Short mmCIF file of C-alpha atoms in Angstrom, two decimals:
data_model
loop_
_atom_site.label_atom_id
_atom_site.label_comp_id
_atom_site.label_asym_id
_atom_site.label_seq_id
_atom_site.Cartn_x
_atom_site.Cartn_y
_atom_site.Cartn_z
CA MET A 1 -12.64 -30.68 -23.84
CA ILE A 2 -15.47 -29.41 -22.04
CA SER A 3 -16.89 -31.67 -18.99
CA GLU A 4 -19.68 -31.23 -16.42
CA ASN A 5 -16.88 -31.04 -13.79
CA MET A 6 -14.73 -28.31 -15.50
CA LEU A 7 -18.21 -26.45 -16.21
CA LYS A 8 -18.79 -26.43 -12.39
CA ASP A 9 -15.36 -25.25 -11.61
CA VAL A 10 -15.95 -22.46 -14.11
CA VAL A 11 -19.31 -21.51 -12.32
CA VAL A 12 -17.41 -21.27 -8.85
CA GLU A 13 -14.72 -19.03 -10.42
CA LEU A 14 -17.49 -16.83 -12.31
CA LEU A 15 -19.25 -16.51 -9.03
CA ARG A 16 -16.24 -15.48 -7.21
CA LYS A 17 -15.30 -12.91 -9.75
CA THR A 18 -18.97 -11.50 -10.04
CA VAL A 19 -19.31 -10.99 -6.22
CA THR A 20 -16.06 -9.59 -5.37
CA VAL A 21 -15.33 -7.43 -8.64
CA MET A 22 -17.55 -5.06 -10.12
CA PRO A 23 -17.70 -4.44 -14.00
CA ALA A 24 -15.67 -1.50 -15.23
CA ASP A 25 -18.80 0.47 -16.68
CA VAL A 26 -20.43 0.78 -13.29
CA VAL A 27 -17.31 1.74 -11.36
CA ASN A 28 -16.72 4.47 -14.14
CA GLU A 29 -20.14 5.67 -13.47
CA LEU A 30 -19.73 5.74 -9.65
CA LYS A 31 -16.43 7.83 -10.00
CA ALA A 32 -18.14 10.31 -12.38
CA ALA A 33 -20.81 10.78 -9.74
CA MET A 34 -18.07 11.60 -7.24
CA GLN A 35 -16.72 14.01 -9.52
CA ARG A 36 -20.03 15.65 -10.04
CA GLU A 37 -21.16 15.60 -6.31
CA THR A 38 -20.68 18.85 -4.38
CA GLU A 39 -22.63 18.13 -0.86
CA ASP A 40 -20.75 16.54 1.90
CA VAL A 41 -23.11 13.68 2.72
CA PRO A 42 -23.30 12.07 -0.73
CA LYS A 43 -19.74 12.40 -1.09
CA MET A 44 -19.08 10.71 2.07
CA GLN A 45 -21.29 7.83 0.93
CA LEU A 46 -19.71 7.66 -2.54
CA LYS A 47 -16.33 7.54 -0.93
CA ALA A 48 -17.43 4.61 1.25
CA ILE A 49 -18.69 2.81 -1.96
CA LEU A 50 -15.54 3.35 -3.81
CA ASP A 51 -13.21 2.62 -1.00
CA ASN A 52 -15.37 -0.58 -0.32
CA LEU A 53 -14.74 -1.51 -4.01
CA ASP A 54 -11.21 -1.36 -3.78
CA LEU A 55 -11.02 -3.30 -0.42
CA ALA A 56 -13.18 -6.11 -1.81
CA GLU A 57 -11.21 -6.60 -4.95
CA LYS A 58 -7.82 -6.59 -3.08
CA THR A 59 -9.10 -9.20 -0.45
CA ILE A 60 -11.08 -11.25 -2.82
CA THR A 61 -14.01 -10.61 -0.40
CA PRO A 62 -17.84 -10.33 -1.53
CA LEU A 63 -18.20 -6.51 -1.91
CA CYS A 64 -21.90 -6.66 -0.51
CA GLN A 65 -23.22 -9.22 1.91
CA ASP A 66 -26.34 -9.68 -0.17
CA THR A 67 -25.08 -11.92 -2.92
CA GLY A 68 -28.44 -12.36 -4.24
CA VAL A 69 -30.31 -15.52 -5.48
CA THR A 70 -28.32 -17.09 -8.44
CA ILE A 71 -30.08 -16.23 -11.68
CA PHE A 72 -28.23 -17.73 -14.68
CA TYR A 73 -28.38 -16.76 -18.42
CA VAL A 74 -26.86 -19.48 -20.56
CA THR A 75 -26.37 -19.68 -24.19
CA LEU A 76 -25.49 -23.19 -25.76
CA PRO A 77 -23.93 -24.43 -28.95
CA ARG A 78 -26.52 -26.81 -30.85
CA CYS A 79 -26.09 -30.48 -30.07
CA LEU A 80 -24.42 -30.18 -26.59
CA ASP A 81 -24.37 -33.31 -24.74
CA LEU A 82 -23.82 -32.11 -21.33
CA ASP A 83 -26.12 -31.39 -18.26
CA VAL A 84 -25.22 -27.78 -17.91
CA GLY A 85 -27.83 -27.20 -15.17
CA LYS A 86 -26.43 -29.78 -12.93
CA ALA A 87 -22.87 -28.35 -13.32
CA ILE A 88 -24.45 -24.93 -12.35
CA THR A 89 -26.18 -26.32 -9.33
CA GLU A 90 -23.01 -27.88 -8.04
CA GLY A 91 -21.12 -25.00 -8.90
CA VAL A 92 -23.64 -22.78 -6.65
CA ARG A 93 -23.42 -25.31 -3.83
CA ILE A 94 -19.71 -25.16 -3.63
CA ALA A 95 -19.34 -21.35 -4.35
CA THR A 96 -21.74 -20.94 -1.27
CA LYS A 97 -19.17 -22.51 0.80
CA GLU A 98 -16.00 -21.36 -0.67
CA VAL A 99 -16.57 -17.85 -1.83
CA PRO A 100 -18.53 -17.62 0.36
CA LEU A 101 -21.97 -16.60 -0.88
CA ARG A 102 -24.71 -15.67 1.98
CA PRO A 103 -27.19 -18.62 2.05
CA ASN A 104 -30.16 -16.46 0.92
CA ALA A 105 -32.40 -19.11 -0.96
CA VAL A 106 -35.37 -20.09 1.56
CA HIS A 107 -38.83 -21.93 0.84
CA PRO A 108 -41.13 -19.01 -0.05
CA ILE A 109 -43.65 -20.11 2.48
CA THR A 110 -42.06 -22.01 5.44
CA ARG A 111 -38.97 -19.56 5.16
CA LYS A 112 -36.84 -22.74 5.71
CA ASN A 113 -33.23 -22.19 4.69
CA PRO A 114 -31.28 -25.15 3.41
CA GLY A 115 -27.98 -23.23 3.85
CA ASP A 116 -26.69 -24.01 0.13
CA ASN A 117 -28.62 -21.59 -2.21
CA VAL A 118 -30.10 -24.72 -3.82
CA GLY A 119 -33.80 -25.54 -3.72
CA LYS A 120 -36.78 -25.95 -5.91
CA GLY A 121 -36.19 -23.55 -9.02
CA MET A 122 -32.99 -22.22 -7.48
CA PRO A 123 -30.47 -21.63 -9.01
CA TRP A 124 -32.66 -20.52 -11.90
CA VAL A 125 -31.20 -21.05 -15.40
CA ASN A 126 -32.56 -19.30 -18.44
CA TYR A 127 -31.34 -21.09 -21.66
CA LYS A 128 -30.73 -19.99 -25.14
CA VAL A 129 -29.32 -21.85 -28.26
CA TRP A 130 -26.92 -20.27 -30.85
CA ASP A 131 -24.97 -21.10 -33.68
CA LYS A 132 -21.55 -20.25 -32.10
CA ASP A 133 -19.38 -23.09 -31.00
CA TYR A 134 -18.77 -21.90 -27.38
CA ILE A 135 -20.93 -21.93 -24.33
CA GLU A 136 -21.67 -18.47 -22.55
CA ILE A 137 -22.83 -18.26 -19.03
CA THR A 138 -23.80 -14.93 -17.40
CA VAL A 139 -24.92 -14.65 -13.54
CA MET A 140 -26.55 -11.89 -11.84
CA THR A 141 -26.07 -11.77 -8.02
CA LYS A 142 -28.58 -8.98 -7.43
CA GLY A 143 -29.54 -8.04 -3.74
CA ALA A 144 -33.17 -8.12 -2.66
CA GLY A 145 -33.14 -4.33 -1.42
CA SER A 146 -33.28 -3.24 -5.04
CA GLU A 147 -35.31 -6.16 -6.30
CA ASN A 148 -37.97 -5.71 -3.61
CA MET A 149 -38.57 -2.06 -5.47
CA SER A 150 -39.26 -3.58 -8.83
CA GLN A 151 -42.69 -3.07 -10.52
CA ILE A 152 -44.93 -4.01 -13.52
CA ALA A 153 -47.64 -2.13 -14.94
CA MET A 154 -50.14 -3.17 -17.54
CA LEU A 155 -51.06 0.06 -18.97
CA THR A 156 -53.39 0.75 -21.90
CA PRO A 157 -52.36 1.50 -25.53
CA SER A 158 -53.87 5.01 -25.02
CA GLN A 159 -51.35 5.69 -22.00
CA GLY A 160 -48.81 5.04 -24.37
CA ILE A 161 -45.18 6.29 -23.98
CA LYS A 162 -46.33 8.89 -21.48
CA GLY A 163 -47.73 6.50 -19.22
CA ALA A 164 -44.67 4.41 -19.44
CA LYS A 165 -42.59 7.48 -18.50
CA GLU A 166 -45.05 8.35 -15.67
CA PHE A 167 -44.80 5.06 -14.23
CA ILE A 168 -41.01 4.76 -14.36
CA LEU A 169 -40.88 8.11 -12.59
CA ASN A 170 -43.30 6.89 -9.97
CA THR A 171 -41.33 3.66 -9.51
CA VAL A 172 -38.30 5.52 -8.57
CA LEU A 173 -40.16 7.99 -6.29
CA ARG A 174 -41.83 4.86 -4.53
CA ALA A 175 -38.40 3.23 -4.15
CA GLY A 176 -36.77 6.53 -2.69
CA SER A 177 -33.96 5.72 -0.33
CA ASN A 178 -34.64 1.90 -0.10
CA PRO A 179 -32.93 0.27 -3.04
CA CYS A 180 -29.31 1.62 -2.42
CA PRO A 181 -29.55 4.43 -4.87
CA PRO A 182 -27.69 5.55 -7.13
CA THR A 183 -29.72 2.89 -8.99
CA ILE A 184 -29.72 1.49 -12.53
CA LEU A 185 -33.12 0.90 -14.01
CA GLY A 186 -33.79 -1.99 -16.36
CA VAL A 187 -36.75 -1.14 -18.05
CA GLY A 188 -38.91 -3.90 -20.34
CA ILE A 189 -41.51 -2.33 -22.58
CA GLY A 190 -43.98 -4.54 -24.48
CA GLY A 191 -44.38 -8.40 -25.05
CA SER A 192 -46.63 -9.53 -22.45
CA SER A 193 -46.61 -9.29 -18.45
CA ASP A 194 -44.24 -12.08 -18.21
CA ILE A 195 -41.90 -11.03 -21.26
CA ALA A 196 -41.77 -7.26 -19.86
CA ALA A 197 -40.53 -8.51 -16.40
CA LYS A 198 -38.10 -10.64 -18.10
CA LEU A 199 -36.86 -7.93 -20.68
CA SER A 200 -36.54 -5.53 -17.54
CA LYS A 201 -33.95 -7.76 -15.76
CA GLU A 202 -32.32 -8.52 -18.99
CA ALA A 203 -32.00 -5.00 -19.78
CA LEU A 204 -29.51 -4.90 -16.61
CA LEU A 205 -26.99 -7.15 -18.43
CA ARG A 206 -26.08 -4.50 -20.94
CA PRO A 207 -23.32 -2.25 -19.77
CA ILE A 208 -24.57 0.87 -18.71
CA ASP A 209 -22.37 3.07 -21.16
CA LYS A 210 -23.95 1.26 -24.12
CA ARG A 211 -27.22 2.51 -25.36
CA ASN A 212 -29.96 0.80 -27.26
CA GLU A 213 -29.21 0.16 -30.81
CA ASP A 214 -32.55 1.70 -31.60
CA PRO A 215 -31.84 5.63 -31.60
CA GLU A 216 -35.38 6.49 -30.52
CA ILE A 217 -35.01 4.02 -27.53
CA ALA A 218 -31.49 5.33 -26.87
CA ALA A 219 -32.87 8.86 -26.73
CA LEU A 220 -35.39 7.79 -24.26
CA GLU A 221 -32.81 6.23 -22.00
CA THR A 222 -30.96 9.35 -21.88
CA GLU A 223 -34.11 11.45 -21.48
CA LEU A 224 -35.25 9.38 -18.53
CA LYS A 225 -31.68 9.41 -16.84
CA ASN A 226 -31.42 13.22 -16.97
CA ALA A 227 -34.75 13.78 -15.65
CA LEU A 228 -34.49 11.19 -12.81
CA ASN A 229 -31.28 12.82 -11.68
CA GLU A 230 -33.10 16.10 -11.03
CA LEU A 231 -35.02 14.34 -8.41
CA GLY A 232 -32.25 14.76 -5.67
CA ILE A 233 -32.88 11.43 -3.86
CA GLY A 234 -29.30 10.97 -4.11
CA VAL A 235 -26.74 8.58 -2.79
CA MET A 236 -28.48 6.14 -0.34
CA GLY A 237 -31.42 8.62 -0.21
CA LEU A 238 -29.26 11.03 1.49
CA GLY A 239 -29.53 13.62 -1.35
CA GLY A 240 -27.29 14.82 -4.21
CA LYS A 241 -26.82 14.83 -7.99
CA THR A 242 -26.85 11.37 -8.63
CA THR A 243 -30.14 9.26 -8.31
CA VAL A 244 -29.61 6.85 -11.26
CA LEU A 245 -26.42 5.65 -12.92
CA GLY A 246 -27.99 4.48 -15.91
CA VAL A 247 -31.47 3.53 -17.61
CA ASN A 248 -31.38 0.60 -19.91
CA ILE A 249 -34.40 -0.28 -22.02
CA GLU A 250 -35.43 -3.40 -23.91
CA TYR A 251 -38.50 -3.92 -25.92
CA ALA A 252 -40.54 -6.69 -27.78
CA TYR A 253 -43.62 -6.34 -30.01
CA CYS A 254 -46.78 -6.67 -28.22
CA HIS A 255 -50.54 -7.20 -28.72
CA THR A 256 -52.55 -4.17 -30.17
CA ALA A 257 -54.57 -3.96 -26.97
CA SER A 258 -51.67 -4.19 -24.50
CA MET A 259 -48.82 -1.76 -23.13
CA PRO A 260 -46.72 -3.82 -20.56
CA VAL A 261 -44.08 -1.87 -18.92
CA ALA A 262 -41.85 -3.41 -16.14
CA VAL A 263 -39.12 -1.83 -14.16
CA ASN A 264 -36.22 -3.73 -12.58
CA VAL A 265 -34.50 -1.61 -9.86
CA GLN A 266 -30.93 -2.56 -9.60
CA CYS A 267 -28.77 -1.18 -6.69
CA TRP A 268 -25.52 0.50 -7.31
CA ALA A 269 -23.94 -2.83 -6.41
CA ALA A 270 -24.65 -4.05 -9.99
CA ARG A 271 -22.89 -7.30 -10.06
CA ARG A 272 -23.04 -9.36 -13.30
CA GLY A 273 -20.53 -11.74 -14.59
CA THR A 274 -19.95 -13.64 -17.92
CA ALA A 275 -17.94 -16.61 -18.56
CA GLN A 276 -17.28 -18.08 -22.26
CA ILE A 277 -16.14 -21.66 -22.45
CA PHE A 278 -14.62 -22.67 -25.84
CA PRO A 279 -14.43 -26.08 -27.31
CA ASP A 280 -10.70 -26.49 -26.52
CA GLY A 281 -11.51 -25.94 -22.84
CA LYS A 282 -10.21 -22.33 -23.00
CA VAL A 283 -12.27 -20.07 -20.69
CA LYS A 284 -12.77 -16.05 -20.86
CA TYR A 285 -14.44 -13.83 -18.52
CA PRO A 286 -15.34 -10.52 -20.61
CA THR A 287 -16.92 -8.93 -17.92
CA HIS A 288 -13.76 -9.05 -15.77
CA GLU A 289 -11.09 -8.57 -18.02
CA ARG A 290 -8.76 -5.63 -16.93
CA MET B 1 -20.46 16.92 15.76
CA GLN B 2 -18.27 13.86 15.97
CA ALA B 3 -18.97 11.29 18.78
CA ARG B 4 -17.47 7.96 19.69
CA LEU B 5 -19.92 5.99 21.84
CA LYS B 6 -19.43 2.52 23.64
CA THR B 7 -22.63 0.22 24.06
CA PRO B 8 -24.67 0.18 26.17
CA ILE B 9 -25.32 3.86 25.51
CA LYS B 10 -26.92 5.86 28.28
CA GLU B 11 -30.19 7.75 27.26
CA GLU B 12 -28.66 11.28 27.87
CA ASP B 13 -25.83 10.45 25.50
CA VAL B 14 -28.41 9.37 22.86
CA ARG B 15 -30.43 12.50 23.65
CA LYS B 16 -27.51 14.71 22.88
CA LEU B 17 -27.08 13.52 19.45
CA ASN B 18 -28.58 15.64 16.42
CA VAL B 19 -29.24 14.76 12.69
CA ARG B 20 -26.08 14.92 10.65
CA ASP B 21 -23.85 14.13 13.48
CA ILE B 22 -21.00 11.54 12.57
CA VAL B 23 -20.92 8.67 15.29
CA TYR B 24 -18.16 5.72 15.66
CA LEU B 25 -19.37 2.86 17.85
CA ASP B 26 -17.55 0.43 20.23
CA GLY B 27 -18.88 -2.62 22.18
CA ILE B 28 -21.49 -5.08 21.54
CA ILE B 29 -23.72 -4.78 18.51
CA TYR B 30 -26.51 -7.32 17.68
CA THR B 31 -27.71 -8.03 14.37
CA GLY B 32 -31.65 -8.34 13.85
CA ARG B 33 -33.73 -8.13 10.84
CA ASP B 34 -37.06 -9.59 9.78
CA GLU B 35 -37.26 -12.88 11.77
CA VAL B 36 -35.73 -11.39 14.88
CA HIS B 37 -38.26 -8.62 15.08
CA ILE B 38 -41.09 -11.18 14.49
CA HIS B 39 -40.06 -13.73 16.87
CA ALA B 40 -38.59 -11.52 19.65
CA LEU B 41 -42.12 -9.61 19.59
CA GLU B 42 -43.90 -12.89 19.67
CA GLN B 43 -41.89 -14.28 22.61
CA ALA B 44 -42.63 -11.11 24.42
CA GLU B 45 -46.46 -11.67 24.02
CA HIS B 46 -45.95 -14.85 25.69
CA GLY B 47 -43.96 -13.49 28.58
CA GLU B 48 -40.75 -14.81 27.31
CA LYS B 49 -37.44 -13.14 27.02
CA PRO B 50 -35.32 -13.16 23.81
CA PRO B 51 -31.74 -14.64 24.17
CA VAL B 52 -29.97 -11.22 24.56
CA ASP B 53 -30.91 -8.03 26.29
CA PHE B 54 -31.20 -5.23 23.83
CA LYS B 55 -31.44 -2.39 26.32
CA GLY B 56 -29.06 0.47 25.55
CA MET B 57 -27.49 -1.58 22.83
CA ALA B 58 -27.15 -1.16 19.06
CA LEU B 59 -29.50 -3.20 16.84
CA TYR B 60 -27.94 -3.62 13.31
CA HIS B 61 -30.37 -4.32 10.43
CA CYS B 62 -27.64 -6.68 8.97
CA GLY B 63 -27.60 -10.38 7.58
CA PRO B 64 -23.89 -10.68 7.42
CA ILE B 65 -21.82 -13.44 5.60
CA MET B 66 -20.06 -15.54 7.99
CA LYS B 67 -17.52 -18.35 7.74
CA LYS B 68 -16.85 -21.02 10.26
CA VAL B 69 -13.18 -21.52 10.69
CA GLY B 70 -12.53 -24.36 13.08
CA GLU B 71 -15.08 -23.79 16.04
CA GLU B 72 -15.03 -19.99 15.39
CA TRP B 73 -17.27 -17.86 13.37
CA LYS B 74 -15.40 -15.45 11.15
CA LEU B 75 -17.12 -12.45 9.81
CA VAL B 76 -16.57 -11.77 6.06
CA ALA B 77 -19.05 -9.21 4.91
CA ALA B 78 -21.49 -6.87 6.94
CA GLY B 79 -23.44 -4.27 5.25
CA PRO B 80 -26.82 -2.96 6.29
CA THR B 81 -30.06 -4.34 4.92
CA THR B 82 -33.29 -2.25 3.98
CA SER B 83 -34.80 -0.97 7.21
CA SER B 84 -37.99 -0.06 6.04
CA ARG B 85 -38.80 -3.72 5.96
CA MET B 86 -38.92 -3.38 9.71
CA ASN B 87 -41.36 -0.33 9.73
CA SER B 88 -44.26 -2.13 10.90
CA LEU B 89 -42.54 -3.88 13.84
CA GLU B 90 -39.86 -1.36 14.94
CA PRO B 91 -41.79 0.98 17.05
CA LYS B 92 -43.03 -1.94 19.24
CA PHE B 93 -39.43 -3.48 19.38
CA ILE B 94 -38.32 -0.08 20.49
CA GLU B 95 -41.00 0.18 23.17
CA LYS B 96 -40.29 -3.40 24.34
CA PHE B 97 -36.64 -3.66 24.22
CA ARG B 98 -35.29 -0.31 24.39
CA PRO B 99 -32.32 -0.43 22.41
CA SER B 100 -30.38 2.93 22.16
CA ALA B 101 -29.46 2.77 18.42
CA ILE B 102 -30.68 1.25 15.41
CA ILE B 103 -28.18 0.86 12.33
CA GLY B 104 -29.37 0.39 8.99
CA LYS B 105 -29.84 2.08 5.34
CA GLY B 106 -32.82 3.81 3.75
CA GLY B 107 -34.40 5.19 6.86
CA MET B 108 -37.77 4.46 8.80
CA SER B 109 -41.15 5.68 8.69
CA GLN B 110 -42.93 8.30 11.12
CA PRO B 111 -44.20 5.63 13.73
CA THR B 112 -40.44 4.66 14.36
CA ILE B 113 -39.18 8.11 14.46
CA ASP B 114 -41.86 8.78 17.15
CA ALA B 115 -41.01 5.76 19.12
CA MET B 116 -37.38 6.98 19.00
CA SER B 117 -38.16 10.43 20.28
CA LYS B 118 -40.43 8.89 23.04
CA PHE B 119 -37.92 6.22 24.49
CA GLY B 120 -34.52 7.97 23.48
CA ALA B 121 -33.18 6.16 20.54
CA VAL B 122 -31.21 7.08 17.24
CA TYR B 123 -31.02 5.60 13.77
CA LEU B 124 -27.55 5.54 12.27
CA ALA B 125 -27.25 5.18 8.67
CA ILE B 126 -24.40 3.13 7.26
CA THR B 127 -23.57 3.18 3.37
CA GLY B 128 -25.62 0.26 1.89
CA GLY B 129 -23.48 -2.38 -0.05
CA ALA B 130 -20.21 -1.26 1.60
CA ALA B 131 -19.89 -4.63 3.43
CA VAL B 132 -16.10 -5.03 3.40
CA LEU B 133 -15.68 -1.56 4.82
CA ALA B 134 -18.57 -2.26 7.43
CA ALA B 135 -16.77 -5.51 8.52
CA LYS B 136 -13.55 -3.61 9.28
CA GLY B 137 -15.10 -2.07 12.29
CA ILE B 138 -15.99 -5.58 13.74
CA THR B 139 -13.16 -7.23 15.44
CA LYS B 140 -14.84 -10.27 16.95
CA VAL B 141 -17.90 -12.63 16.56
CA HIS B 142 -19.03 -13.60 20.23
CA GLY B 143 -21.74 -15.77 19.03
CA VAL B 144 -24.87 -16.47 17.63
CA HIS B 145 -28.75 -17.20 18.41
CA TRP B 146 -31.48 -18.22 16.52
CA PHE B 147 -29.34 -19.73 13.77
CA GLU B 148 -32.07 -21.95 12.91
CA PHE B 149 -33.68 -19.09 10.90
CA GLY B 150 -30.71 -19.12 8.78
CA MET B 151 -27.57 -17.09 8.48
CA PRO B 152 -28.73 -13.82 7.36
CA GLU B 153 -31.89 -13.92 9.97
CA ALA B 154 -30.04 -14.84 13.13
CA ILE B 155 -28.82 -12.79 15.98
CA TRP B 156 -25.27 -12.35 15.69
CA VAL B 157 -23.33 -10.86 18.69
CA LEU B 158 -20.54 -8.76 17.21
CA GLU B 159 -17.85 -6.67 19.17
CA ALA B 160 -17.44 -3.19 17.33
CA ASN B 161 -14.24 -1.23 17.37
CA ASN B 162 -14.51 1.92 16.00
CA PHE B 163 -17.52 1.04 13.76
CA GLY B 164 -18.33 3.78 11.46
CA PRO B 165 -18.71 6.62 10.02
CA LEU B 166 -22.36 6.12 10.97
CA ILE B 167 -24.69 9.22 10.20
CA VAL B 168 -27.22 10.22 12.71
CA ALA B 169 -30.22 10.16 10.15
CA ILE B 170 -32.86 10.04 12.67
CA ASP B 171 -32.44 11.75 16.05
CA SER B 172 -34.58 11.42 19.45
CA LYS B 173 -35.88 14.68 18.78
CA GLY B 174 -38.16 13.83 15.77
CA LYS B 175 -35.70 14.92 12.96
CA SER B 176 -35.18 12.83 10.10
CA MET B 177 -32.76 13.42 7.28
CA PHE B 178 -34.82 11.09 5.01
CA ALA B 179 -37.87 13.37 5.64
CA ASP B 180 -35.97 16.34 4.72
CA ILE B 181 -34.79 14.85 1.42
CA ASP B 182 -38.47 13.54 0.68
CA SER B 183 -39.59 17.20 0.90
CA LYS B 184 -37.04 18.36 -1.49
CA VAL B 185 -37.53 15.60 -3.69
CA LYS B 186 -41.38 16.53 -3.90
CA GLY B 187 -40.37 19.92 -5.05
CA ASN B 188 -37.98 18.68 -7.80
CA ILE B 189 -40.90 16.35 -9.32
CA ASP B 190 -42.36 19.09 -11.57
CA LYS B 191 -38.91 19.74 -13.04
CA ALA B 192 -38.38 15.93 -13.76
CA LYS B 193 -41.78 15.74 -15.29
CA LYS B 194 -41.02 18.96 -17.66
CA MET B 195 -37.85 17.14 -18.83
CA LEU B 196 -40.11 14.21 -19.50
CA LYS B 197 -42.79 16.17 -21.28
CA LEU B 198 -45.34 15.07 -18.91
CA ALA B 199 -46.30 18.56 -17.55
#
């Protein structure tokens, strides 16, 4: 049976896994980047990145000190009589102490830090309902260095896809060495200003070795990745062949007068984790199965 | 060139370093990011001194994860934060407090490069996100100041032992590896635009 207490324990374990072990698709792409690289400086940076991943996993230590703010995506079966939000909040509080996570959440104006990553609107939980019988909880522990480089543009329909590409290119150029490249770009096209921004982050939940199901969007993802890797910003902005590890695009229909485009920049340390909690109490962590 | 330096670092030793040199550090390192810059400079305006003397020392743009074990703080993870957030305050910080080295990621803008030339300081780049590896080079936490700003924003007093490898990415002669990469990137934009059918 699923209880709030059990969910809280799952949230702690999910956070522990998420901040200490990277999903395989990102590790594979980092290793491929190392294989491609010919220059000494980016090679040295990639070696540090890969050595650090090994060390973090072996010692069960957060691989990056910036464990982000806790943004959750939860999908629930219909008619569930549980306060999932409360369990998540408690889980975050405990994980901050036990994993530990860095206490990052502060009041936006006073900058006061309560020390437990819990405050108004934090953890932030996005809810959906589905027809399946299990609960799915996904968390992204994303650092601010890359989040701070994210951008949104309300383009006009006449600027079209060309305008979108130009905006994505300019976002990468403006970010330069700052977001811990090689980055992953989550792109949200369409919807409205808020929906585009939301889609751009949700795009980052998809593994980078999976292309969008729509063949046209998939081709656009590949085109952008190849072009952006010609820029030479490279690893940590110190040059080299890999500036982006992947480009993931999600879209939604939008108003005939609008063309919203949002880019969410994700550092190489793209930590995401998912837990599935089944009615019999079994728990699976599909992002962290080896 | 590869160098192993102990803080406080003499200006003449700083001046010997060139971009692309590899440095390993020993001795005391202070962490300091947004709030430390804001408050140290505010205090200086009122004629007050910050709780530590940065002169000749290494300032690390870092908000570590610390864990209290008994009465002692234990370092868990300590990679660099994005240095460019301190761009507007760093030239003044260097002028006032005269650190010899700033450790961070992503580089800093021209006014900081100029301040480093003028006052004899270098920018040492460390791999962003590689926080467990970085923590291996810190052997002790001596203490903390300004903890009221929160764990990431406090001044942590760290003992470094062979902390590195760090790359001299900005030297005290006005050279910056990031500026070099920037001009290369500018030259590559046309090719990227062609591939995107924008040019």
